[in-house]
CSV table of C-alpha atoms in Angstrom, one decimal:
chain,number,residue,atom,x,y,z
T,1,UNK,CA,-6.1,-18.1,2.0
T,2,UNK,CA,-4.3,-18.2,5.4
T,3,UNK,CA,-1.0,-17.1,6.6
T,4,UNK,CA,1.5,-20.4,8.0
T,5,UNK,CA,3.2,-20.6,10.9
T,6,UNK,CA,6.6,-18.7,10.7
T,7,UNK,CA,9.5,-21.0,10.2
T,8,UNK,CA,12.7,-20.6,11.7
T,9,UNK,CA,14.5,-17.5,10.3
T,10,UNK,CA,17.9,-18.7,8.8
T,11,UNK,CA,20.4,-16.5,6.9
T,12,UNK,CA,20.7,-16.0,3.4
T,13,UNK,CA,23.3,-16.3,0.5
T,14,UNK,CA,24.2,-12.9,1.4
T,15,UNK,CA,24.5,-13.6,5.0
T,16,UNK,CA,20.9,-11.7,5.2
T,17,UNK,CA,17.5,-13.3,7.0
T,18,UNK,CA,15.7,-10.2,4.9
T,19,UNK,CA,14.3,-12.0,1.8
T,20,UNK,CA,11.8,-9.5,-0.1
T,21,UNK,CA,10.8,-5.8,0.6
T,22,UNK,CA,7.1,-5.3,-0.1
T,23,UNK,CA,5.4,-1.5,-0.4
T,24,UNK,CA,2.3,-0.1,-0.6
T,25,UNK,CA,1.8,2.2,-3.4
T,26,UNK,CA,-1.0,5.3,-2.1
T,27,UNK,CA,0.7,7.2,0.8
T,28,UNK,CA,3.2,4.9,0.9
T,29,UNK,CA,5.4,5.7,-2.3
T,30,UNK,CA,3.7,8.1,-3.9
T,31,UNK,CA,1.5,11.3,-2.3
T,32,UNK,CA,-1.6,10.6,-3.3
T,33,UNK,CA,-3.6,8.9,-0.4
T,34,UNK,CA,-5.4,13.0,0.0
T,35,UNK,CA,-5.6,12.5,-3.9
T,36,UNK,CA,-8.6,10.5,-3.3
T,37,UNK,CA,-10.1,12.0,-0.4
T,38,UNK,CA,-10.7,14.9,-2.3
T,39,UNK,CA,-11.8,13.3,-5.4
T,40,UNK,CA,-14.7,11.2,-3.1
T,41,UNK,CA,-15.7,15.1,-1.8
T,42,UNK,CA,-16.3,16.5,-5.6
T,43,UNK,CA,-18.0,13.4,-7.1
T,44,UNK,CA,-20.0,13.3,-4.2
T,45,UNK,CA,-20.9,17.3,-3.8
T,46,UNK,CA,-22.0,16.4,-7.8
T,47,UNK,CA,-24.6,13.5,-6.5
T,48,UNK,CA,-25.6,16.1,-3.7
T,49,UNK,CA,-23.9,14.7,-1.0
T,50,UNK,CA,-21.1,16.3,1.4
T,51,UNK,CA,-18.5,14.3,3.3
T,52,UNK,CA,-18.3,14.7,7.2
T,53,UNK,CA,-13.8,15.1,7.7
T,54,UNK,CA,-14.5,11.9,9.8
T,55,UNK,CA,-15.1,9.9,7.3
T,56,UNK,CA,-11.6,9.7,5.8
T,57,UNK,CA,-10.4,8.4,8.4
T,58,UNK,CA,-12.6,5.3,7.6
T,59,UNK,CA,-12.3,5.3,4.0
T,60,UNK,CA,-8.2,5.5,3.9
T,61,UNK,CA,-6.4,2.4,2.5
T,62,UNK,CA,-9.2,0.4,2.3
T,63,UNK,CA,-10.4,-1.6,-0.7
T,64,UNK,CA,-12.3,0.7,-3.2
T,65,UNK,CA,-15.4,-1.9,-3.2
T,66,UNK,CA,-15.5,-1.1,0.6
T,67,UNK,CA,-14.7,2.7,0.9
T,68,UNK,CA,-17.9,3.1,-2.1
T,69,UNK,CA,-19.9,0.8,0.1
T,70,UNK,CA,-19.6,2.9,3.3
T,71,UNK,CA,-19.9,6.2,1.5
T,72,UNK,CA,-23.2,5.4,-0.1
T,73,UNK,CA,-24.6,3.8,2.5
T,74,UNK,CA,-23.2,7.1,4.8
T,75,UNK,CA,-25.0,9.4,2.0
T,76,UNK,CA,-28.1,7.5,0.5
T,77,UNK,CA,-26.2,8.5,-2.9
T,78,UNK,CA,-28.1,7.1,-5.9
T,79,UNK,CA,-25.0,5.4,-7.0
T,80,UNK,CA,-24.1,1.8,-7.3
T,81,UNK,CA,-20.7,0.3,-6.1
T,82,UNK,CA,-19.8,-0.5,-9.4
T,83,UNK,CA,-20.9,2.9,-10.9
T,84,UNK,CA,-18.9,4.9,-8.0
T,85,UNK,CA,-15.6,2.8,-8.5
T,86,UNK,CA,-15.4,3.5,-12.3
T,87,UNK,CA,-15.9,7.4,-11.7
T,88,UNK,CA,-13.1,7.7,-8.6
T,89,UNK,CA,-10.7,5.7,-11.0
T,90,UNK,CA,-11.5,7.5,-13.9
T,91,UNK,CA,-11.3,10.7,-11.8
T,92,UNK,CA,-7.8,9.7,-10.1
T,93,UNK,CA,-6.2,8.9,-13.5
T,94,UNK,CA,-6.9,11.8,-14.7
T,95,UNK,CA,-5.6,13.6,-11.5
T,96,UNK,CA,-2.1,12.0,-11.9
T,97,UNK,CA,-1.7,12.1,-16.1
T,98,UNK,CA,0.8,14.5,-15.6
T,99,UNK,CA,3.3,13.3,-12.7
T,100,UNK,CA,2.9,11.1,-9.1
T,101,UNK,CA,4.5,13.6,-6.5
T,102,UNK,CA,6.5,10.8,-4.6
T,103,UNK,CA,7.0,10.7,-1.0
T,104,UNK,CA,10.1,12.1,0.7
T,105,UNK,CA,12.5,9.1,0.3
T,106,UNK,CA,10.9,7.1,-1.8
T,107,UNK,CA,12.8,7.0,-4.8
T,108,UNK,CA,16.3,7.0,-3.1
T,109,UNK,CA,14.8,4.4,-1.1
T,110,UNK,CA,13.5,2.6,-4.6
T,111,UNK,CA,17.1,2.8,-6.0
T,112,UNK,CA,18.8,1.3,-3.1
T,113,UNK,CA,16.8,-1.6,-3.5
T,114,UNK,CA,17.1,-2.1,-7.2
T,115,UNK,CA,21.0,-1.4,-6.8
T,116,UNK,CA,21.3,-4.5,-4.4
T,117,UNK,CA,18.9,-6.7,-6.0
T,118,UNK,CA,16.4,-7.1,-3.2
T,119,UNK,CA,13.1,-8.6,-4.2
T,120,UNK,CA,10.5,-6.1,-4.2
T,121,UNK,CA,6.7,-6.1,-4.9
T,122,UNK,CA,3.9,-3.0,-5.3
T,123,UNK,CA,1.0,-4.5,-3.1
T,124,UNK,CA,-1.9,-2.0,-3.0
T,125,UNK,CA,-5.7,-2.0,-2.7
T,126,UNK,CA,-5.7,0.1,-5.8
T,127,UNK,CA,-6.9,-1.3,-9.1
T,128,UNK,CA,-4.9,-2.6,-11.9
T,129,UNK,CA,-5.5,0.1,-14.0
T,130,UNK,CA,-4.3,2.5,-11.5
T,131,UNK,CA,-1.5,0.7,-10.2
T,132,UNK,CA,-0.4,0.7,-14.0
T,133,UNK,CA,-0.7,3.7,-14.4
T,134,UNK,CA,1.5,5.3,-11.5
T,135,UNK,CA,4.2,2.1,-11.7
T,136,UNK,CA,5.2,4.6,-15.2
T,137,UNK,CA,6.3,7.1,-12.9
T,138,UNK,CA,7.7,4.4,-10.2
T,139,UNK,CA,9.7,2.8,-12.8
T,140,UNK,CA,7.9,-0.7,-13.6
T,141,UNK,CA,11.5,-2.6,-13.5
T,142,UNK,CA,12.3,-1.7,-10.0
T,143,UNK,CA,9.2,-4.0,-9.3
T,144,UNK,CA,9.6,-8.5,-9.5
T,145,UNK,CA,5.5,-7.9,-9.5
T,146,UNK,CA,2.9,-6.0,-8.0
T,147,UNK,CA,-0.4,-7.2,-7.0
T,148,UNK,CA,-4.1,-5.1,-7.6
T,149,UNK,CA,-6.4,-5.1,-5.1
T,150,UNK,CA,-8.8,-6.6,-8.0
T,151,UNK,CA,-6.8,-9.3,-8.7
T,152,UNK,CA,-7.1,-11.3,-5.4
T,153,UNK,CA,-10.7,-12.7,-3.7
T,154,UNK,CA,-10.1,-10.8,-0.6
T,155,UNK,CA,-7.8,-7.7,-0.7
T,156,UNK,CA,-6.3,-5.4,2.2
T,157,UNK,CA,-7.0,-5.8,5.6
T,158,UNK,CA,-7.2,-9.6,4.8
T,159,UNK,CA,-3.3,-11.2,4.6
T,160,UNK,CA,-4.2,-12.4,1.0
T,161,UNK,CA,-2.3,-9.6,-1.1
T,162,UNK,CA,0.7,-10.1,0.9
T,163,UNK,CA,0.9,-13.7,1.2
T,164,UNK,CA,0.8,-13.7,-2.3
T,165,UNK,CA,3.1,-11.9,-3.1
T,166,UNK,CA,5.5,-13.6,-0.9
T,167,UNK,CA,4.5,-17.2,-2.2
T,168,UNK,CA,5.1,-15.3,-5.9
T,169,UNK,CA,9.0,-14.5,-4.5
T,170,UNK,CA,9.5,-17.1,-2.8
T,171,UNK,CA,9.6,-15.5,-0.2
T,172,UNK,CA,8.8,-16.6,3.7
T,173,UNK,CA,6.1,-14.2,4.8
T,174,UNK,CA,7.8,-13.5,8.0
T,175,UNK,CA,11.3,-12.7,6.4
T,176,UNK,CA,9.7,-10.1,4.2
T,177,UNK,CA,9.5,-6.4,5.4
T,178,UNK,CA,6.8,-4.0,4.6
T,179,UNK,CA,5.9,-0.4,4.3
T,180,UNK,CA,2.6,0.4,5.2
T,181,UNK,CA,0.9,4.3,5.9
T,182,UNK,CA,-2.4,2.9,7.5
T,183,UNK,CA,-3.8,0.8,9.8
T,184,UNK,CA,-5.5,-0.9,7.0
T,185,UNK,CA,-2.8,-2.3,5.4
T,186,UNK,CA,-0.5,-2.7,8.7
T,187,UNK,CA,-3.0,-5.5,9.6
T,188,UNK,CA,-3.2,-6.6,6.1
T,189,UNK,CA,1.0,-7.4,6.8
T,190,UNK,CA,1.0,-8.0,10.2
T,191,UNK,CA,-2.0,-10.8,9.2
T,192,UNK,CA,0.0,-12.8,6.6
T,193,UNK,CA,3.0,-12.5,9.1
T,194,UNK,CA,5.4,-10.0,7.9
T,195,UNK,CA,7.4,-7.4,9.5
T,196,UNK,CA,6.1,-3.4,9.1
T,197,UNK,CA,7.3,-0.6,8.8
T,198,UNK,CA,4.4,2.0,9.2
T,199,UNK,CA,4.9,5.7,7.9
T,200,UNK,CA,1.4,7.1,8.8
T,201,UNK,CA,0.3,9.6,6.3
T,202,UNK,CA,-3.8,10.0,6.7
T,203,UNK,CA,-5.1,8.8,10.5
T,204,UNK,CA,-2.9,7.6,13.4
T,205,UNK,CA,-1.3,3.9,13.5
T,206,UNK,CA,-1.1,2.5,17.1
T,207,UNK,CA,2.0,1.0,18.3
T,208,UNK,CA,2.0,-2.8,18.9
T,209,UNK,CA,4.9,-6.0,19.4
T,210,UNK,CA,6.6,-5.8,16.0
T,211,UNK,CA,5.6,-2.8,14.7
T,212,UNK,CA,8.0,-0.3,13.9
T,213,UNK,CA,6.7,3.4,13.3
T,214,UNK,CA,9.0,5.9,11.6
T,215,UNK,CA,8.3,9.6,10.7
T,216,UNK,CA,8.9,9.2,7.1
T,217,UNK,CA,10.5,7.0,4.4
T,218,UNK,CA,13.6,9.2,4.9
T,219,UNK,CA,14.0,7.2,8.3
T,220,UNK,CA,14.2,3.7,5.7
T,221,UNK,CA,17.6,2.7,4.4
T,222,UNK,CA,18.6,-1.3,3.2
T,223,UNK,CA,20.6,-1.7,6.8
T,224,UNK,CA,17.2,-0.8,8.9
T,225,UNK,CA,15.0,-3.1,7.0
T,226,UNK,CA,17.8,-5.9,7.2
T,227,UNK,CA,17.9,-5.4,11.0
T,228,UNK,CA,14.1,-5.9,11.6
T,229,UNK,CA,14.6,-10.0,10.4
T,230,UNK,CA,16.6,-11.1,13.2
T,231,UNK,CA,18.2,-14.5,11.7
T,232,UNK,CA,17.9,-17.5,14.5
T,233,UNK,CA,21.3,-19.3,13.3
């Protein structure tokens, strides 16, 4: 799958070039991108393996398939990929049964978007089952759809989970904005041709052309992420 070539940005009904707001779901929405760090370090100390620190920076918002790959080749754990992914998931479910602590201005910025009807998807390199599992405390109906990092052939940094979901809201790529936390999923967006909004939580995000870096979602309101989509007529 490969991102097209932008189209001219015209307005909308509204009078708005913004067509769909897209999130990512770990560190983005809800506080739990250190949930899995620190999961990785106990099922790991279990196998008889520490973590080096530096290694979360390489692990964060990436694909589980390749966090596990990196981490047992980085170890020499006697663990498959498949084997690993089932105990982290199993492990991070159980870690959020009770509540998802969201992120400082996520669910005022969640209801400003359901309260003027802007299309809005959950893209995140998490699994189904996970992503399932947190949209109960996100509120499933603020969503049109969400899309699993399972559930595509290539997920986060490749444009795939994005372009899809724009294609699935008929969206144009470039008249979508999203929020990202890491410089995995900033290229992920920036690849299919979207507009981001990256709140770093784990690891530092460069600026670049385009990019726009805020200190938190506090900083996001409807108006902001209408001004990033400048219309062209």
């Amino acid at each position: 799958m490969t991102s097209t070539v932008p189209a001219p940005v015209a307005r909308t009904a509204d009078g708005h070039a913004l067509q769909a707001v897209l999130l990512d779901m770990d560190g983005t929405l809800v506080d739990t991108e250190g949930f899995w760090w620190e999961i990785e370090v106990d099922v790991f100390a279990e196998l008889g393996h520490p973590l080096e620190e530096s290694w979360r920076d390489v692990v964060v918002g990436g694909p589980m398939t390749r966090s596990a790959a990196f981490l047992i080749e980085s170890t020499g754990a006697a663990v498959t990929i498949g084997e690993l992914s089932v105990l982290l998931n199993e492990r991070f479910e159980a870690r959020i049964a009770d509540q998802v602590p969201m992120m400082p201005g996520a669910e005022r910025l969640l209801a400003e978007l359901a309260r003027h009807n802007v299309p809005t998807a959950l893209v995140s390199a998490s699994h189904r089952r996970v992503i399932d599992r947190v949209l109960r405390s996100l509120g499933p109906e603020r969503f049109a759809l969400s899309v699993a990092g399972d559930e595509v052939a290539r997920t986060k940094p490749h444009p795939d989970p994005y372009l899809l979901a724009a294609r699935t809201l008929g969206a144009h790529p470039s008249r979508c904005a999203v929020i990202e936390d890491t410089a995995t999923g900033v290229a992920s967006a920036e690849a299919a041709g979207c507009r981001v909004v990256a709140v770093p939580s784990v690891g530092v995000i460069a600026p670049a052309p385009g990019r726009t870096i805020v200190r938190s979602l506090e900083d996001v309101d409807l108006p902001f992420l209408r001004s990033l989509i400048t219309p062209m007529n």
